[in-house]
mmCIF file of N, CA and C in Angstrom:
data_model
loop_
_atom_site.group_PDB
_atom_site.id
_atom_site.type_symbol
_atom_site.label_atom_id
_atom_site.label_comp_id
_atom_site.label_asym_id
_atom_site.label_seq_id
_atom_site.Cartn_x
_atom_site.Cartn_y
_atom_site.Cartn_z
ATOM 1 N N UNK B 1 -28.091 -29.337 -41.456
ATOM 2 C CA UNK B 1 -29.232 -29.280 -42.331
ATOM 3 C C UNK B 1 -29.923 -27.926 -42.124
ATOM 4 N N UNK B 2 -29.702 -27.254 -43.727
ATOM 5 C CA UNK B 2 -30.768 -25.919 -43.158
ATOM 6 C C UNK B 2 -32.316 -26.295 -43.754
ATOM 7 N N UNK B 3 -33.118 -25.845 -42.611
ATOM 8 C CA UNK B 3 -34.838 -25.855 -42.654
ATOM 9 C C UNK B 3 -35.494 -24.455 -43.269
ATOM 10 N N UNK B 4 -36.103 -24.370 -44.379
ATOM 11 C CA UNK B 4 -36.359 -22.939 -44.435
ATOM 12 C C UNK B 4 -37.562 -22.788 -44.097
ATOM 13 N N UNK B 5 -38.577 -22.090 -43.043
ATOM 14 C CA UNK B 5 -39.809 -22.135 -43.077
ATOM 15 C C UNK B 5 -40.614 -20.983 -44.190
ATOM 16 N N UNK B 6 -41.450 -21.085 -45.198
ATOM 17 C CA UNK B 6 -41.652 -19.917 -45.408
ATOM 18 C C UNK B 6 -43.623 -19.783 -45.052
ATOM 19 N N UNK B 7 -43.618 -18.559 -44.527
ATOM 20 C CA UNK B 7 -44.846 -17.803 -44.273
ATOM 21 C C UNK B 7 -45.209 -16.407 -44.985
ATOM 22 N N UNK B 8 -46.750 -16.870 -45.475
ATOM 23 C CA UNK B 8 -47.496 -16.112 -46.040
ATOM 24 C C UNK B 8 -47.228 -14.686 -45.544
ATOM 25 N N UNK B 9 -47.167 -13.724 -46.704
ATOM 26 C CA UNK B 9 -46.971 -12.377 -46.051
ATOM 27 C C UNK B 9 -48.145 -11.548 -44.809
ATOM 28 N N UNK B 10 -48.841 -12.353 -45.034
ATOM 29 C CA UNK B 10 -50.052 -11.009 -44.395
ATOM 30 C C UNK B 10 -50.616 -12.427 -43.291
ATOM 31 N N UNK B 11 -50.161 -12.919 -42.589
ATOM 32 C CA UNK B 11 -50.369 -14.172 -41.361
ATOM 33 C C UNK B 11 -50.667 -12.869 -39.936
ATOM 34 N N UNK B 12 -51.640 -13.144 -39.907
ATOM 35 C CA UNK B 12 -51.938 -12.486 -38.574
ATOM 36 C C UNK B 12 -52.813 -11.341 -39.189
ATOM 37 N N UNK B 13 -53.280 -10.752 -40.713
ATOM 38 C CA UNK B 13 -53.844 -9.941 -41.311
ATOM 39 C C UNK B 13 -55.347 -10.574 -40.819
ATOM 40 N N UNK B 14 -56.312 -9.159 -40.458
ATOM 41 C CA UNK B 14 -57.269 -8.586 -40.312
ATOM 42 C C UNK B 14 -57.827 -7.958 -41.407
ATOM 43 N N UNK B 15 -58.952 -8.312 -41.914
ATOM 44 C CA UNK B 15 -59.621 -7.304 -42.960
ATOM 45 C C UNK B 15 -61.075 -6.946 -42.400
ATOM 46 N N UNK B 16 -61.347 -5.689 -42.510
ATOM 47 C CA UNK B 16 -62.095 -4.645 -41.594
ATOM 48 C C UNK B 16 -63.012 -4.009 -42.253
ATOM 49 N N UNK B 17 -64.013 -3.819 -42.540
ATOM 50 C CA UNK B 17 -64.741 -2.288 -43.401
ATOM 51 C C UNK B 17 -65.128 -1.630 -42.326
ATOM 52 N N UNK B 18 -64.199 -0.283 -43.127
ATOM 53 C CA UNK B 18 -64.085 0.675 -42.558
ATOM 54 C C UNK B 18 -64.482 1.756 -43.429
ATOM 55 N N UNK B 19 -64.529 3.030 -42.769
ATOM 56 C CA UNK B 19 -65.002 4.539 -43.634
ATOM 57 C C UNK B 19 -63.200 4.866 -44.194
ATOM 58 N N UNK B 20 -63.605 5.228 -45.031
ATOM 59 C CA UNK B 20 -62.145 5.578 -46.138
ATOM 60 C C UNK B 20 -62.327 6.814 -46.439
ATOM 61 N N UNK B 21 -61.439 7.601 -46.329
ATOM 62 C CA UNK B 21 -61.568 8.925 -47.299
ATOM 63 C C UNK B 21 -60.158 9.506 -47.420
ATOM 64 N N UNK B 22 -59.752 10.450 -47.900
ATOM 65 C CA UNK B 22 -58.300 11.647 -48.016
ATOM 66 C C UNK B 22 -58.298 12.144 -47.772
ATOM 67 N N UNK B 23 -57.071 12.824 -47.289
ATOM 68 C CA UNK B 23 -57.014 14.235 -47.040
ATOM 69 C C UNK B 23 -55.577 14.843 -47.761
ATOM 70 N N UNK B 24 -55.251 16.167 -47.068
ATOM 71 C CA UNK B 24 -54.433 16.661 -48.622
ATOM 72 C C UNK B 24 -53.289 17.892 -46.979
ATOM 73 N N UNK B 25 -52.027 18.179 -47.351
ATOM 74 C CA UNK B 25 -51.250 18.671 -46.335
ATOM 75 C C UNK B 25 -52.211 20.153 -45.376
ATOM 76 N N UNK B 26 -51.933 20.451 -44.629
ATOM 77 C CA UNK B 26 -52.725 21.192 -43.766
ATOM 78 C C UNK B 26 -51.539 22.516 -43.318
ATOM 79 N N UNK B 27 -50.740 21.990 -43.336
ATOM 80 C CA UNK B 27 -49.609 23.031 -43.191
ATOM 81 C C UNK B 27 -48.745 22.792 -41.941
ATOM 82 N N UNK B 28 -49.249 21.813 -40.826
ATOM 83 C CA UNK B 28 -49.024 20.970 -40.125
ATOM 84 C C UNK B 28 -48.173 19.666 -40.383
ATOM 85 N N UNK B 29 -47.377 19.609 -39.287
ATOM 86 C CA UNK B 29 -46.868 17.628 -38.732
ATOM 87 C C UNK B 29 -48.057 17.317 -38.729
ATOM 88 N N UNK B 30 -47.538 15.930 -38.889
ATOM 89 C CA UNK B 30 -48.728 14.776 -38.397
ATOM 90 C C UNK B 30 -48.026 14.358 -36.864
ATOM 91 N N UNK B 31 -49.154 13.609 -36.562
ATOM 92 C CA UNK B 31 -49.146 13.259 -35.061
ATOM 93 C C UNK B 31 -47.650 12.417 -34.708
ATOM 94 N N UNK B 32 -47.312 11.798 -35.093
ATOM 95 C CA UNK B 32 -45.615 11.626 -35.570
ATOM 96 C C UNK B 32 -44.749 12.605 -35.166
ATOM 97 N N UNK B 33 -44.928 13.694 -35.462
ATOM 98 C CA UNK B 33 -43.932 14.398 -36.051
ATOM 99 C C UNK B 33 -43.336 15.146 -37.416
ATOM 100 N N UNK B 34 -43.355 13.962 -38.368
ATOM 101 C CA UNK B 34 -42.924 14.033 -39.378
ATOM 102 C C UNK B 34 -44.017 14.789 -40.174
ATOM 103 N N UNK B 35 -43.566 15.617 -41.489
ATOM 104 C CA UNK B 35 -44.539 16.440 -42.587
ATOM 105 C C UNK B 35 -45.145 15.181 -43.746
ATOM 106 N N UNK B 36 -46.387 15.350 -43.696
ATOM 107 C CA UNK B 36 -46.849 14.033 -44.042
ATOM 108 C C UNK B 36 -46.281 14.009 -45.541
ATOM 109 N N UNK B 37 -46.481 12.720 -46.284
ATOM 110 C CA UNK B 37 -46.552 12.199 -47.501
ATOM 111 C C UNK B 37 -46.649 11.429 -48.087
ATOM 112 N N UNK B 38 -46.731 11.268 -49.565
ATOM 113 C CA UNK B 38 -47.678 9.627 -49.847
ATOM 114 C C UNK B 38 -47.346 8.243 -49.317
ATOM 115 N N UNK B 39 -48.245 7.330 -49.111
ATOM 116 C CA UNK B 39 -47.878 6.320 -48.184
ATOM 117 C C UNK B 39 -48.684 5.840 -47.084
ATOM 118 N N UNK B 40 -48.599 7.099 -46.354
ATOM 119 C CA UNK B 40 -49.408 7.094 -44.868
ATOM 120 C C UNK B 40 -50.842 7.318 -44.851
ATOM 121 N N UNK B 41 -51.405 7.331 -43.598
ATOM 122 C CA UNK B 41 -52.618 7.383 -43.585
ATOM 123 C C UNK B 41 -52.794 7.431 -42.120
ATOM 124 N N UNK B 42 -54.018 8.332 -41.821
ATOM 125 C CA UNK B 42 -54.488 8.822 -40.668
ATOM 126 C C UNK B 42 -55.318 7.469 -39.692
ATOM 127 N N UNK B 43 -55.067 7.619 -38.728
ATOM 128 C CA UNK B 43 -56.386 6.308 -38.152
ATOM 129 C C UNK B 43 -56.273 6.631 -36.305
ATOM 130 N N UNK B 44 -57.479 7.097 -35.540
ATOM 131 C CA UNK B 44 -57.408 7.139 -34.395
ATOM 132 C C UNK B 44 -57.011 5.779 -33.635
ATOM 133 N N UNK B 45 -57.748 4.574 -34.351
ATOM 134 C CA UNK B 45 -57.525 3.401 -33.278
ATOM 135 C C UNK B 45 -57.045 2.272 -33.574
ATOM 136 N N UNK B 46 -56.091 2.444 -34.583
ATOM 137 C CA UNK B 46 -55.040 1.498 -35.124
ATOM 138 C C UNK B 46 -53.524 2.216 -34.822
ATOM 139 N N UNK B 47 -52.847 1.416 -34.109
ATOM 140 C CA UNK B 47 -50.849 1.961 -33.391
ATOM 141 C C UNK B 47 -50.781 2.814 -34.571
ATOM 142 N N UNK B 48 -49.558 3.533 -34.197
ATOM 143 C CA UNK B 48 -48.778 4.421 -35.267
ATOM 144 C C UNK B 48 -48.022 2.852 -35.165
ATOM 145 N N UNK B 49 -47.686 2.836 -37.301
ATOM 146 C CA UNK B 49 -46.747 1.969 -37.287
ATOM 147 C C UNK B 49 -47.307 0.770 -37.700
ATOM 148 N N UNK B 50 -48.493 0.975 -37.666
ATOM 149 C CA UNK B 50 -49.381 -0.563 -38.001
ATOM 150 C C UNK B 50 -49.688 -0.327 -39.605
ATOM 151 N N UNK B 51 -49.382 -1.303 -40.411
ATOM 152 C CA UNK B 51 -49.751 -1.302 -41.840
ATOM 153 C C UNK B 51 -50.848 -1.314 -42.539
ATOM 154 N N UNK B 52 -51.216 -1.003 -43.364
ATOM 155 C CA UNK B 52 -52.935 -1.230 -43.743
ATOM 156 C C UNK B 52 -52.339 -1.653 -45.661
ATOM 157 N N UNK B 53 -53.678 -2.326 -45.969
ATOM 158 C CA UNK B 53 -53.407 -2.664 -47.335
ATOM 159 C C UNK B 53 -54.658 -2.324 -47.558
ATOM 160 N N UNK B 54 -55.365 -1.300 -48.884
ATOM 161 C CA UNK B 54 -56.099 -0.636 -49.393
ATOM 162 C C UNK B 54 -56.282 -0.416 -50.902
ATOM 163 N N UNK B 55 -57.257 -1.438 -51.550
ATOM 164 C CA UNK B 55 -57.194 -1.606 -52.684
ATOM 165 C C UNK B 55 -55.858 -1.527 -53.809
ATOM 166 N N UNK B 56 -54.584 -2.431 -52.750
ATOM 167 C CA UNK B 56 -53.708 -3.115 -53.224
ATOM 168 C C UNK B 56 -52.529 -2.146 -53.191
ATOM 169 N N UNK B 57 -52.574 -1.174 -52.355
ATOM 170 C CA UNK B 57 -51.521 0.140 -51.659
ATOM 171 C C UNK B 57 -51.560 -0.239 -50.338
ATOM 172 N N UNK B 58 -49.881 -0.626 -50.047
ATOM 173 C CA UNK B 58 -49.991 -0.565 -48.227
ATOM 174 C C UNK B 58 -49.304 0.586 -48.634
ATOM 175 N N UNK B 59 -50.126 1.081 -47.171
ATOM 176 C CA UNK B 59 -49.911 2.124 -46.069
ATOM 177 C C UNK B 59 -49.778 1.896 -44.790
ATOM 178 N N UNK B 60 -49.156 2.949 -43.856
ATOM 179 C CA UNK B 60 -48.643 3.237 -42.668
ATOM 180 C C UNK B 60 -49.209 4.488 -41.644
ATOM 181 N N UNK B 61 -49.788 3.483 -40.510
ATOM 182 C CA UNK B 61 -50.505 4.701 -40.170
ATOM 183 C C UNK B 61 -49.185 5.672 -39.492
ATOM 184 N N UNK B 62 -49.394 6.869 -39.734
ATOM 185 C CA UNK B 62 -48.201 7.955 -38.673
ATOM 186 C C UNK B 62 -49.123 8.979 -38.566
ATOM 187 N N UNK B 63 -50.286 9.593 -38.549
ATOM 188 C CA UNK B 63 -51.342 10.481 -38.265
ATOM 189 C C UNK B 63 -52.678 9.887 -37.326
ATOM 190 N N UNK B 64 -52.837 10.658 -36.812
ATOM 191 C CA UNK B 64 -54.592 10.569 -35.988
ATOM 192 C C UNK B 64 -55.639 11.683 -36.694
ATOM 193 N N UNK B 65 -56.375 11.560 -36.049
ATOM 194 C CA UNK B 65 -57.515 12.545 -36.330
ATOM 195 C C UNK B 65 -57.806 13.176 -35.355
ATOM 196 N N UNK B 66 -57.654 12.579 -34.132
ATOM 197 C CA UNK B 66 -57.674 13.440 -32.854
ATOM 198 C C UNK B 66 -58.892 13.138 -32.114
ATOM 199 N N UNK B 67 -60.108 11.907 -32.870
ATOM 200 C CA UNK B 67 -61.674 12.574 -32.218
ATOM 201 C C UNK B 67 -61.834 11.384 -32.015
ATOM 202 N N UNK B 68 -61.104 10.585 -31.810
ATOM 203 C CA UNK B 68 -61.100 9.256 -31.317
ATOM 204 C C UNK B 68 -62.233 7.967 -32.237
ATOM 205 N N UNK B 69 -62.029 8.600 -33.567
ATOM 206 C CA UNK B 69 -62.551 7.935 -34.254
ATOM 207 C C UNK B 69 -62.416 6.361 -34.320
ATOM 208 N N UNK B 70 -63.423 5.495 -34.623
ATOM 209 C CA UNK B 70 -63.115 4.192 -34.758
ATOM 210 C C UNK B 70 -63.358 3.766 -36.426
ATOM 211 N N UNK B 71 -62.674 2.791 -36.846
ATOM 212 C CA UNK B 71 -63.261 1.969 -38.328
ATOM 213 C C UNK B 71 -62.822 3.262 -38.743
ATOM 214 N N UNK B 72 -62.469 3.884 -39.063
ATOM 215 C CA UNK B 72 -62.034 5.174 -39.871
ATOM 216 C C UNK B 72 -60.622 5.542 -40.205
ATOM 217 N N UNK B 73 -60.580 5.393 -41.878
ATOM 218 C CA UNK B 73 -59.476 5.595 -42.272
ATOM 219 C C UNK B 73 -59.130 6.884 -43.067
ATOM 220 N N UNK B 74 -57.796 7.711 -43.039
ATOM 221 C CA UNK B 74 -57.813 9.083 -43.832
ATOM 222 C C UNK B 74 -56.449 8.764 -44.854
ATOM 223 N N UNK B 75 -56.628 8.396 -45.697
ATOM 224 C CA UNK B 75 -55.126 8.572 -46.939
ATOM 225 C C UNK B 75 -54.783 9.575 -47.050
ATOM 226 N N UNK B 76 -53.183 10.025 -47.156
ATOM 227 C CA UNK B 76 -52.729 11.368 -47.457
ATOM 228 C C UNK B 76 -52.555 11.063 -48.786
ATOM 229 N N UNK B 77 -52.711 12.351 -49.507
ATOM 230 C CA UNK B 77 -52.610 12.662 -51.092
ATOM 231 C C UNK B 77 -51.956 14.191 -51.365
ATOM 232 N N UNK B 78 -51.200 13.888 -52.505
ATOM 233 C CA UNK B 78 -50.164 15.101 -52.161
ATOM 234 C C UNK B 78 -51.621 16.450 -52.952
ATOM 235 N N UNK B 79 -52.181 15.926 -53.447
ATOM 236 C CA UNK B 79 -53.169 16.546 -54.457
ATOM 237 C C UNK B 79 -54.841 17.013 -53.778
ATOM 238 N N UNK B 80 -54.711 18.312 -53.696
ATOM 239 C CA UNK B 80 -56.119 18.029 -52.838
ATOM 240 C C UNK B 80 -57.521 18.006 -54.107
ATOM 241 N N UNK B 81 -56.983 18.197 -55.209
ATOM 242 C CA UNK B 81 -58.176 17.285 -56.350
ATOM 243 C C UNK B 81 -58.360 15.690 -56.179
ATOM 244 N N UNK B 82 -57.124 15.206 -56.070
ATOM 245 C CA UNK B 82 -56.850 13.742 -55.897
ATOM 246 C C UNK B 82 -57.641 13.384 -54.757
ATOM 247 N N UNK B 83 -57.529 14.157 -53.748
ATOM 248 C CA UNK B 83 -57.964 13.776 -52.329
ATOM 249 C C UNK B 83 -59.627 13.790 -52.598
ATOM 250 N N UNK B 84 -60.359 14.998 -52.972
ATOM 251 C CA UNK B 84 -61.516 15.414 -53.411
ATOM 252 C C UNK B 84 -62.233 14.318 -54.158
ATOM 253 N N UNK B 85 -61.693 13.881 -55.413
ATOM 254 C CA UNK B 85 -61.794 13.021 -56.158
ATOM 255 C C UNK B 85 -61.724 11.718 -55.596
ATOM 256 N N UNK B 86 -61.094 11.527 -54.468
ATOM 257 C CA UNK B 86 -61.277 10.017 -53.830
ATOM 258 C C UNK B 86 -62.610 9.957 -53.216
ATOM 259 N N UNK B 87 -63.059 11.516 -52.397
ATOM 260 C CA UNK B 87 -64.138 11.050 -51.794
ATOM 261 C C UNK B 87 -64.350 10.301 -50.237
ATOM 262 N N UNK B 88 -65.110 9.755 -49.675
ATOM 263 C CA UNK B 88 -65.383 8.703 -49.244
ATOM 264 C C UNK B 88 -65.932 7.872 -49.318
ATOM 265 N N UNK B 89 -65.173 6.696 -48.660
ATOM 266 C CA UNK B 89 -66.325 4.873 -49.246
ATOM 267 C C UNK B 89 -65.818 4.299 -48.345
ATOM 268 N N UNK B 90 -66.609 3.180 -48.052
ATOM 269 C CA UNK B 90 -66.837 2.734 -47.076
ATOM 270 C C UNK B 90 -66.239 1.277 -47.961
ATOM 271 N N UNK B 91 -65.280 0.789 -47.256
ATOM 272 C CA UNK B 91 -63.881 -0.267 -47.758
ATOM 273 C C UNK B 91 -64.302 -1.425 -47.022
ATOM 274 N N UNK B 92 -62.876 -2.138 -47.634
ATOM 275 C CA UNK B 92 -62.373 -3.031 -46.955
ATOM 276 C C UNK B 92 -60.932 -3.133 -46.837
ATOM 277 N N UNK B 93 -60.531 -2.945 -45.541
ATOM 278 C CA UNK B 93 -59.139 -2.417 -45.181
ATOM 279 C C UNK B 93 -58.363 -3.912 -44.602
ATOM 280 N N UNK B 94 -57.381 -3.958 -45.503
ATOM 281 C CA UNK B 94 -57.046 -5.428 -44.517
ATOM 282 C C UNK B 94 -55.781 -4.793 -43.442
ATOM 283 N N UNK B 95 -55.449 -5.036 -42.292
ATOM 284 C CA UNK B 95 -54.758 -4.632 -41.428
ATOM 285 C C UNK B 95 -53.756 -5.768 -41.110
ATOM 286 N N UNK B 96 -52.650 -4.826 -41.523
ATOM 287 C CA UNK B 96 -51.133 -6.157 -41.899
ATOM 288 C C UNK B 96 -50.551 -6.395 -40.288
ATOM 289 N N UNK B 97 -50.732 -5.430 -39.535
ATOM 290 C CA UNK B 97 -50.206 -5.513 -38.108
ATOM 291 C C UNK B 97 -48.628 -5.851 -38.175
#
């Protein structure tokens, strides 16, 4: 007899408000390694590798900020109008873990 269990995607999800804003390439890796691009997102005190869902875009953190920021999130945008144009706001970040 096969049993299938099925579970909700986001079980163990955290939702957080946090500071939100963009940023745009620097000419730099990100803290990774890797040359950033859309997708990811910066965060001092969430793992590299931990997922975030953001007005219905997951993302992946693979960047820091370096200043040991907390509640603070940075989206990469390939566009630094795009980035500009996002601004900052103060969210609600659900954290997929």
């Amino acid at each position: 007899m096969l049993v299938l269990l099925i579970f909700p995607f986001n079980v163990g999800a955290e939702t957080v408000a946090m500071n939100v804003s963009a940023y745009t390439w620097t000419g730099n890796v990100m803290a990774n390694g890797e040359y950033p691009y859309e997708g990811i997102v910066a965060s001092d005190d969430l793992p590299i590798g931990t997922r975030v869902k953001i007005n219905d875009s997951v993302y992946v953190v693979k960047d820091r900020f370096g200043g040991g920021y907390t509640n603070r999130i940075d989206i990469y945008m390939d566009s630094q109008e795009r980035a500009i144009q996002f601004g900052h706001k103060y969210m609600y970040v659900e954290v997929l873990r």
